[in-house]
Amino acid sequence: MKAYKIPEATVMRLSIYSRFLHQLMLEGSETVSSGEIAEGVGVSSAQVRKDLAYFGEFGTRGVGYKVDELYGYIMKILGLDRQWNAIIIGAGKLGSALALYQGFADRGFNIKAVLDINPQIIGARLDGIEVEALGKLAERVKEQAINIGVITVPASVAQEVTDQLIQAGVKAILNFSPRILKVPQDVVLRNVDLSVNLEVLSFNLALNHR
Amino acid sequence: MKAYKIPEATVMRLSIYSRFLHQLMLEGSETVSSGEIAEGVGVSSAQVRKDLAYFGEFGTRGVGYKVDELYGYIMKILGLDRQWNAIIIGAGKLGSALALYQGFADRGFNIKAVLDINPQIIGARLDGIEVEALGKLAERVKEQAINIGVITVPASVAQEVTDQLIQAGVKAILNFSPRILKVPQDVVLRNVDLSVNLEVLSFNLALNHR
DNA sequence: GACTGTGAAGCCATTCACAGCT
DNA sequence: AGCTGTGAATGGCTTCACAGTC
């Protein structure tokens, strides 16, 4: 792995390729070409090859890629050859929905704890997990060896819980609150801003409706 | 508006600027500089000015921008000076959470209908909205003048409901399913892929854990 | 003096096109 | 003949730097 600076877009596409390859495995395909992957996920074949070239040479000229092998390589590159432990802060509608989302467990992400500050919600059960008090944050992060914090609290308290997560040693944060969070250099942060996404649609609709 | 080809990144930032400006309005600020906006949302001041320059000249040299004016301009640019009607397809955990999300209504997005195929869920009430049968799709889209379709169904049926939405005349789709959707040129599509986001985190964590 | 608006430069990602294997 | 791997060309977004304005 000669990885140094990999474009984020490349990483996102690798995730998508891996799902496509998984699909092919279920269908029993043995080999696949960059062109077929490209067709399947909606990018160019050169793009597929360039993305893979960041990490090595996985194919055979004249033939293509062995589906299961390539799948294994990508899963390893993405760090999905192991399990990750996540904690969800905020057990409102969105936090609860994420806690119960099967897609996470399927890819090796285990929700180990769900916290909230609202006494009305604390104690509720989500599948196998009980919603606990926010005060348990540091304790749960340590005890469950949490790698990833998921933030689904209102914007007003998002920075505060982020600081607590970082204080407790969490190095990766997925933020669903509509708030720009400040984190140290060594903490990875990704934002999923639902309103921004809708507003990009609105912009495009408005362009046409003029 | 000389708008021709606006970078998507610019549109996303405008959405974020608008929230920051709204915050400033609540705090009673009169004017703001590109540097202050930049500081507040975590980009460069040149970036802020370039983004705005796509749409006109909104500032005063030596002074900055009038907060409420700039807010109004951006809201108009984003098409948020009007209401949009949305339909949610899939009333599982995620669909329900989105249906109840206050952030949408606050920005002029009205959830007019929520549909599902599961008889167990049909008839349930989410706030003021009753979950209805998927078969009502075309009827509801027309009757409620739906602009935006939100897809929160499993990957296996995502393309099918997408086709139905397009058939019914919907021109904008927000897709939460982990599936690459094919849509015609004149339909705007945005994907919010929860697994991809977690997997980018995983990739970065794995880089450091090696 | 302060801050906007913008051409030019720089940088980064994507696409092209072809040499190199099988 | 077919398909990968990759240097070169392209295209697009961001940063720089400064002239223009208040």
Coordinates of C-alpha atoms (C1' of nucleotides) in Angstrom, one line a residue:
Chain A
M1 CA 0.0 0.0 0.0
K2 CA 1.8 3.1 -1.2
A3 CA -1.1 5.2 0.2
Y4 CA -0.2 8.8 1.0
K5 CA -2.8 11.3 0.0
I6 CA -5.9 9.5 -1.3
P7 CA -8.7 11.7 -2.6
E8 CA -11.8 11.4 -0.4
A9 CA -13.8 10.8 -3.5
T10 CA -11.7 7.8 -4.2
V11 CA -12.5 6.3 -0.8
M12 CA -16.2 6.9 -1.2
R13 CA -16.1 5.2 -4.6
L14 CA -14.2 2.2 -3.2
S15 CA -17.0 1.8 -0.7
I16 CA -19.5 1.7 -3.6
Y17 CA -17.4 -0.7 -5.6
S18 CA -17.3 -3.0 -2.7
R19 CA -21.0 -3.2 -2.6
F20 CA -21.2 -3.8 -6.3
L21 CA -18.6 -6.6 -6.0
H22 CA -20.5 -8.2 -3.1
Q23 CA -23.6 -8.2 -5.4
L24 CA -21.5 -9.9 -8.1
M25 CA -20.3 -12.5 -5.6
L26 CA -23.9 -13.4 -4.7
E27 CA -24.7 -13.8 -8.4
G28 CA -21.7 -16.1 -8.7
S29 CA -19.5 -14.1 -11.1
E30 CA -15.8 -15.1 -11.2
T31 CA -14.2 -12.1 -12.9
V32 CA -15.1 -8.6 -13.7
S33 CA -13.6 -5.8 -15.8
S34 CA -13.1 -2.2 -14.9
G35 CA -15.7 -1.4 -17.6
E36 CA -18.3 -3.6 -16.0
I37 CA -17.7 -2.1 -12.6
A38 CA -17.9 1.4 -14.1
E39 CA -21.2 0.5 -15.9
G40 CA -22.6 -0.9 -12.6
V41 CA -21.9 2.1 -10.4
G42 CA -22.0 4.9 -12.9
V43 CA -18.4 6.1 -13.3
S44 CA -15.8 5.8 -16.1
S45 CA -13.7 2.7 -16.4
A46 CA -10.5 4.8 -16.2
Q47 CA -11.8 6.2 -12.9
V48 CA -12.1 2.7 -11.5
R49 CA -8.6 1.7 -12.6
K50 CA -7.1 5.0 -11.3
D51 CA -8.9 4.5 -7.9
L52 CA -7.5 1.0 -7.6
A53 CA -4.0 2.1 -8.7
Y54 CA -3.6 4.1 -5.5
F55 CA -3.3 0.9 -3.6
G56 CA -1.6 -1.6 -5.9
E57 CA -2.1 -3.8 -8.9
F58 CA -5.1 -6.1 -8.5
G59 CA -6.0 -7.1 -12.0
T60 CA -4.7 -9.2 -14.8
R61 CA -4.2 -7.6 -18.2
G62 CA -6.5 -9.0 -20.9
V63 CA -8.7 -10.6 -18.3
G64 CA -9.9 -8.2 -15.5
Y65 CA -10.2 -8.7 -11.7
K66 CA -11.1 -11.8 -9.7
V67 CA -14.3 -10.7 -8.0
D68 CA -13.7 -12.2 -4.6
E69 CA -10.1 -11.2 -4.5
L70 CA -10.8 -7.6 -5.4
Y71 CA -13.6 -7.5 -2.9
G72 CA -11.2 -8.7 -0.2
Y73 CA -8.6 -6.2 -1.0
I74 CA -11.1 -3.3 -1.0
M75 CA -12.6 -4.4 2.3
K76 CA -9.1 -4.5 3.8
I77 CA -8.2 -1.1 2.3
L78 CA -11.4 0.4 3.9
G79 CA -10.6 -1.1 7.2
L80 CA -13.7 -3.4 7.0
D81 CA -11.7 -6.6 7.7
R82 CA -12.3 -5.9 11.4
Q83 CA -15.1 -4.7 13.7
W84 CA -15.6 -1.1 14.8
N85 CA -17.4 0.0 17.9
A86 CA -19.7 3.1 17.8
I87 CA -21.6 5.1 20.3
I88 CA -24.6 7.2 19.4
I89 CA -25.2 10.5 21.3
G90 CA -28.8 11.6 21.0
A91 CA -31.6 9.1 21.1
G92 CA -34.2 11.2 19.3
K93 CA -35.9 9.9 16.1
L94 CA -32.7 10.0 14.0
G95 CA -30.4 8.5 16.7
S96 CA -32.9 5.7 17.3
A97 CA -33.3 5.0 13.6
L98 CA -29.5 4.8 13.2
A99 CA -29.2 2.6 16.3
L100 CA -31.6 0.1 14.7
Y101 CA -30.2 0.4 11.2
Q102 CA -29.1 -3.1 10.1
G103 CA -26.8 -1.8 7.4
F104 CA -24.2 -0.8 9.9
A105 CA -23.9 -4.2 11.6
D106 CA -23.7 -5.8 8.2
R107 CA -20.5 -3.9 7.5
G108 CA -18.9 -4.5 10.9
F109 CA -20.0 -1.4 12.7
N110 CA -21.4 -2.3 16.2
I111 CA -23.5 0.2 18.1
K112 CA -22.3 -0.4 21.6
A113 CA -24.2 2.4 23.4
V114 CA -26.8 5.0 22.9
L115 CA -26.9 8.0 25.2
D116 CA -29.3 10.9 25.8
I117 CA -29.8 13.7 28.2
N118 CA -33.6 13.5 28.3
P119 CA -34.9 11.6 31.4
Q120 CA -38.0 10.6 29.4
I121 CA -35.9 8.7 26.9
I122 CA -33.3 7.3 29.2
G123 CA -34.1 3.6 30.0
A124 CA -35.9 3.0 26.7
R125 CA -34.8 -0.1 24.8
L126 CA -33.7 -0.1 21.2
D127 CA -33.3 -3.6 20.1
G128 CA -30.8 -5.0 22.6
I129 CA -29.5 -1.6 23.7
E130 CA -30.7 0.5 26.6
V131 CA -30.6 4.3 26.2
E132 CA -28.4 5.6 29.0
A133 CA -27.6 9.0 30.6
L134 CA -25.2 11.3 28.8
G135 CA -23.1 11.3 31.9
K136 CA -22.0 7.7 31.1
L137 CA -20.1 8.9 28.0
A138 CA -16.5 8.6 29.2
E139 CA -17.2 5.4 31.0
R140 CA -18.9 3.7 28.0
V141 CA -16.2 4.9 25.5
K142 CA -13.5 3.3 27.6
E143 CA -15.2 0.2 28.7
Q144 CA -16.5 -0.6 25.1
A145 CA -13.4 0.5 23.3
I146 CA -15.4 2.9 21.2
N147 CA -13.8 4.0 17.9
I148 CA -16.5 6.1 16.4
G149 CA -18.9 8.7 17.8
V150 CA -22.2 9.4 16.1
I151 CA -23.8 12.8 16.9
T152 CA -27.5 13.2 16.6
V153 CA -28.1 15.9 19.1
P154 CA -29.5 19.4 18.5
A155 CA -27.1 21.9 17.0
S156 CA -27.0 23.8 20.3
V157 CA -25.2 21.1 22.2
A158 CA -23.3 19.4 19.3
Q159 CA -20.0 21.0 20.0
E160 CA -20.2 20.2 23.7
V161 CA -20.8 16.5 23.2
T162 CA -18.1 16.5 20.5
D163 CA -15.6 17.9 23.0
Q164 CA -16.6 15.2 25.5
L165 CA -16.2 12.4 22.9
I166 CA -12.7 13.7 22.0
Q167 CA -11.8 14.1 25.7
A168 CA -12.7 10.5 26.1
G169 CA -10.4 9.5 23.3
V170 CA -12.7 9.0 20.3
K171 CA -10.8 9.6 17.0
A172 CA -13.6 9.5 14.5
I173 CA -16.9 11.4 14.5
L174 CA -20.0 11.2 12.2
N175 CA -22.0 14.4 12.7
F176 CA -25.6 14.6 11.8
S177 CA -26.2 17.9 13.5
P178 CA -26.4 21.1 11.4
R179 CA -23.4 22.6 13.1
I180 CA -19.8 23.1 12.0
L181 CA -17.8 21.3 14.6
K182 CA -14.2 22.1 15.6
V183 CA -12.0 19.1 16.1
P184 CA -8.3 18.6 16.5
Q185 CA -6.2 17.6 13.5
D186 CA -5.9 13.9 14.6
V187 CA -9.7 13.4 14.8
V188 CA -11.5 12.4 11.6
L189 CA -14.9 14.2 11.1
R190 CA -17.6 13.6 8.6
N191 CA -20.8 15.7 8.3
V192 CA -24.1 14.4 7.0
D193 CA -26.2 17.5 6.7
L194 CA -29.7 16.6 5.8
S195 CA -30.9 20.2 5.2
V196 CA -27.9 21.0 3.0
N197 CA -28.8 18.0 0.8
L198 CA -32.4 19.1 0.4
E199 CA -31.3 22.7 -0.3
V200 CA -29.1 21.6 -3.1
L201 CA -32.2 20.0 -4.6
S202 CA -34.2 23.1 -4.0
F203 CA -31.5 25.2 -5.8
N204 CA -31.7 23.0 -8.8
L205 CA -35.4 23.0 -8.9
A206 CA -35.5 26.7 -8.5
L207 CA -33.1 27.1 -11.5
N208 CA -35.6 25.3 -13.7
H209 CA -38.7 26.9 -12.3
R210 CA -37.6 30.3 -13.4
Chain B
M1 CA -28.3 36.1 -11.8
K2 CA -25.7 35.2 -14.3
A3 CA -25.8 31.6 -13.1
Y4 CA -24.6 29.1 -15.6
K5 CA -22.5 26.3 -14.2
I6 CA -22.3 26.6 -10.5
P7 CA -20.1 24.2 -8.6
E8 CA -22.1 21.9 -6.4
A9 CA -19.7 22.6 -3.6
T10 CA -20.6 26.3 -3.8
V11 CA -24.3 25.5 -3.5
M12 CA -23.6 23.4 -0.4
R13 CA -21.6 26.2 1.1
L14 CA -24.3 28.7 0.4
S15 CA -26.7 26.6 2.4
I16 CA -24.2 26.6 5.3
Y17 CA -23.6 30.4 5.0
S18 CA -27.3 31.0 5.2
R19 CA -27.5 29.2 8.5
F20 CA -24.6 31.1 9.9
L21 CA -26.2 34.4 8.7
H22 CA -29.5 33.4 10.4
Q23 CA -27.6 32.9 13.6
L24 CA -26.1 36.3 13.2
M25 CA -29.5 37.8 12.7
L26 CA -30.8 36.3 15.9
E27 CA -27.8 37.8 17.7
G28 CA -28.6 41.2 16.2
S29 CA -25.5 41.7 14.0
E30 CA -26.0 44.4 11.3
T31 CA -23.0 43.7 9.0
V32 CA -20.6 40.9 8.5
S33 CA -17.3 40.6 6.5
S34 CA -16.3 37.6 4.3
G35 CA -13.6 37.0 6.8
E36 CA -16.1 36.6 9.7
I37 CA -18.3 34.3 7.7
A38 CA -15.2 32.3 6.7
E39 CA -14.1 32.0 10.3
G40 CA -17.6 31.0 11.4
V41 CA -18.1 28.2 8.9
G42 CA -14.5 27.0 8.4
V43 CA -13.6 28.1 4.9
S44 CA -11.3 30.8 3.5
S45 CA -12.6 34.4 3.0
A46 CA -11.7 34.3 -0.7
Q47 CA -13.9 31.2 -1.0
V48 CA -16.8 33.1 0.5
R49 CA -16.4 36.0 -1.9
K50 CA -15.9 33.7 -4.9
D51 CA -19.0 31.7 -4.0
L52 CA -21.1 34.9 -3.8
A53 CA -19.6 36.3 -7.0
Y54 CA -21.3 33.7 -9.0
F55 CA -24.6 35.4 -8.3
G56 CA -23.8 39.1 -8.2
E57 CA -22.3 41.8 -6.0
F58 CA -23.9 41.9 -2.6
G59 CA -21.3 43.7 -0.5
T60 CA -19.9 47.1 0.1
R61 CA -16.1 47.6 -0.2
G62 CA -14.5 48.6 3.0
V63 CA -17.6 47.6 5.0
G64 CA -18.8 44.0 4.3
Y65 CA -22.3 42.7 3.8
K66 CA -25.6 43.7 5.4
V67 CA -26.5 40.5 7.3
D68 CA -30.3 40.4 6.6
E69 CA -29.9 41.5 3.0
L70 CA -27.3 38.8 2.2
Y71 CA -29.4 36.2 4.0
G72 CA -32.4 37.2 1.8
Y73 CA -30.3 37.0 -1.4
I74 CA -28.9 33.5 -0.5
M75 CA -32.3 32.2 0.5
K76 CA -33.7 33.3 -2.8
I77 CA -30.7 31.8 -4.7
L78 CA -31.3 28.5 -3.0
G79 CA -35.0 28.6 -3.8
L80 CA -35.9 28.8 -0.2
D81 CA -38.1 31.9 -0.7
R82 CA -40.9 29.5 -1.3
Q83 CA -42.4 26.2 0.0
W84 CA -41.5 22.8 -1.5
N85 CA -43.7 19.7 -1.1
A86 CA -42.0 16.4 -0.4
I87 CA -43.2 12.8 -0.2
I88 CA -41.4 10.1 1.7
I89 CA -41.4 6.6 0.3
G90 CA -40.6 4.0 3.0
A91 CA -41.9 4.5 6.5
G92 CA -39.3 2.4 8.3
K93 CA -37.2 3.8 11.1
L94 CA -35.4 6.3 8.8
G95 CA -38.4 7.4 6.9
S96 CA -40.3 8.0 10.0
A97 CA -37.5 9.9 11.6
L98 CA -37.2 12.2 8.5
A99 CA -41.0 12.7 8.5
L100 CA -40.9 14.0 12.0
Y101 CA -37.7 16.0 11.5
Q102 CA -38.5 19.7 12.4
G103 CA -35.4 21.0 10.5
F104 CA -37.2 20.4 7.2
A105 CA -40.3 22.3 7.9
D106 CA -38.2 25.2 9.3
R107 CA -36.6 25.6 5.9
G108 CA -39.8 25.4 3.8
F109 CA -39.9 21.7 3.1
N110 CA -43.3 20.2 3.8
I111 CA -43.8 16.5 4.1
K112 CA -47.1 16.0 2.4
A113 CA -47.3 12.3 2.4
V114 CA -45.5 9.1 3.6
L115 CA -46.1 5.8 1.9
D116 CA -45.1 2.2 2.6
I117 CA -45.8 -1.2 1.2
N118 CA -46.0 -3.0 4.6
P119 CA -49.7 -3.4 5.7
Q120 CA -48.5 -3.5 9.3
I121 CA -47.2 0.1 9.0
I122 CA -49.9 1.5 6.7
G123 CA -52.4 3.5 8.8
A124 CA -49.8 4.5 11.5
R125 CA -49.8 8.2 12.3
L126 CA -46.6 10.3 12.2
D127 CA -47.4 13.6 13.7
G128 CA -50.2 14.9 11.5
I129 CA -49.5 12.5 8.6
E130 CA -51.0 9.0 8.1
V131 CA -48.8 6.4 6.4
E132 CA -50.6 5.3 3.3
A133 CA -50.2 2.5 0.8
L134 CA -47.6 2.7 -1.9
G135 CA -50.3 2.4 -4.5
K136 CA -51.3 6.0 -3.7
L137 CA -48.1 7.3 -5.1
A138 CA -49.2 8.9 -8.4
E139 CA -52.4 10.2 -6.8
R140 CA -50.6 11.9 -3.9
V141 CA -47.9 13.4 -6.1
K142 CA -50.4 15.0 -8.3
E143 CA -52.9 16.1 -5.7
Q144 CA -50.3 17.5 -3.3
A145 CA -48.1 19.0 -6.1
I146 CA -45.1 17.2 -4.9
N147 CA -41.7 18.5 -5.9
I148 CA -39.4 16.2 -4.1
G149 CA -39.3 12.5 -3.5
V150 CA -37.4 11.1 -0.5
I151 CA -36.5 7.4 -0.8
T152 CA -36.0 5.4 2.3
V153 CA -36.9 1.9 1.1
P154 CA -34.6 -1.1 1.0
A155 CA -32.0 -1.2 -1.9
S156 CA -33.9 -4.0 -3.7
V157 CA -36.9 -1.8 -4.4
A158 CA -35.3 1.6 -4.7
Q159 CA -35.1 1.7 -8.5
E160 CA -38.7 0.6 -8.8
V161 CA -40.1 3.4 -6.6
T162 CA -37.7 5.9 -8.2
D163 CA -39.2 5.0 -11.6
Q164 CA -42.7 5.5 -10.2
L165 CA -41.8 8.9 -8.8
I166 CA -40.4 10.0 -12.1
Q167 CA -43.4 8.6 -13.9
A168 CA -45.6 10.6 -11.7
G169 CA -43.7 13.8 -12.6
V170 CA -41.3 14.3 -9.6
K171 CA -38.1 16.2 -10.7
A172 CA -36.0 15.9 -7.6
I173 CA -35.0 12.9 -5.6
L174 CA -33.2 12.5 -2.3
N175 CA -32.0 8.9 -2.0
F176 CA -31.1 7.3 1.3
S177 CA -31.0 3.8 0.0
P178 CA -27.5 2.2 -0.7
R179 CA -28.2 1.8 -4.4
I180 CA -27.0 3.7 -7.5
L181 CA -30.2 5.0 -9.1
K182 CA -30.7 5.7 -12.8
V183 CA -32.7 8.8 -13.5
P184 CA -33.2 10.9 -16.7
Q185 CA -31.1 14.0 -17.3
D186 CA -33.9 16.4 -16.2
V187 CA -34.3 14.8 -12.8
V188 CA -32.0 16.0 -10.0
L189 CA -30.7 13.2 -7.7
R190 CA -28.8 13.4 -4.5
N191 CA -27.6 10.4 -2.5
V192 CA -27.1 10.3 1.2
D193 CA -25.3 7.0 1.8
L194 CA -24.9 6.3 5.5
S195 CA -22.6 3.3 5.0
V196 CA -20.3 5.2 2.7
N197 CA -19.9 7.9 5.3
L198 CA -19.0 5.4 8.0
E199 CA -16.7 3.6 5.7
V200 CA -14.7 6.8 5.0
L201 CA -14.2 7.1 8.7
S202 CA -13.2 3.4 8.9
F203 CA -10.6 4.0 6.1
N204 CA -9.1 6.9 8.0
L205 CA -9.0 5.0 11.3
A206 CA -7.5 2.0 9.6
L207 CA -4.7 4.3 8.1
N208 CA -3.7 5.4 11.6
H209 CA -4.1 2.0 13.3
R210 CA -1.4 0.4 11.0
Chain C
dG1 C1' -7.7 51.6 6.6
dA2 C1' -10.7 48.1 5.6
dC3 C1' -12.9 45.0 2.8
dT4 C1' -15.0 43.5 -1.7
dG5 C1' -14.6 41.7 -6.3
dT6 C1' -11.8 39.4 -9.6
dG7 C1' -8.1 37.9 -13.0
dA8 C1' -4.2 34.9 -12.7
dA9 C1' -1.9 31.2 -10.6
dG10 C1' -1.8 26.9 -8.4
dC11 C1' -3.6 22.6 -7.3
dC12 C1' -6.1 18.5 -7.6
dA13 C1' -9.1 15.1 -9.7
dT14 C1' -10.8 13.1 -13.9
dT15 C1' -10.3 11.7 -18.6
dC16 C1' -7.5 10.4 -22.5
dA17 C1' -4.8 7.4 -24.9
dC18 C1' -1.6 4.0 -25.4
dA19 C1' 2.2 0.9 -24.0
dG20 C1' 2.5 -3.5 -21.8
dC21 C1' 0.7 -8.1 -20.4
dT22 C1' -1.9 -12.4 -21.0
Chain D
dA1 C1' -7.8 -9.5 -29.1
dG2 C1' -8.8 -7.8 -24.7
dC3 C1' -8.1 -5.4 -20.6
dT4 C1' -5.0 -3.4 -17.1
dG5 C1' -1.9 0.3 -15.5
dT6 C1' -0.2 4.9 -16.1
dG7 C1' 2.0 9.3 -18.0
dA8 C1' 0.1 13.2 -20.2
dA9 C1' -3.5 16.3 -21.1
dT10 C1' -7.6 18.4 -19.6
dG11 C1' -10.9 20.6 -16.7
dG12 C1' -12.5 22.6 -12.6
dC13 C1' -12.2 24.4 -8.0
dT14 C1' -9.5 27.0 -4.7
dT15 C1' -6.1 30.2 -3.3
dC16 C1' -3.4 34.3 -4.2
dA17 C1' -2.8 38.9 -4.7
dC18 C1' -4.2 43.3 -5.8
dA19 C1' -6.9 47.0 -8.0
dG20 C1' -11.1 49.2 -6.9
dT21 C1' -14.3 51.4 -3.7
dC22 C1' -16.2 53.2 0.5

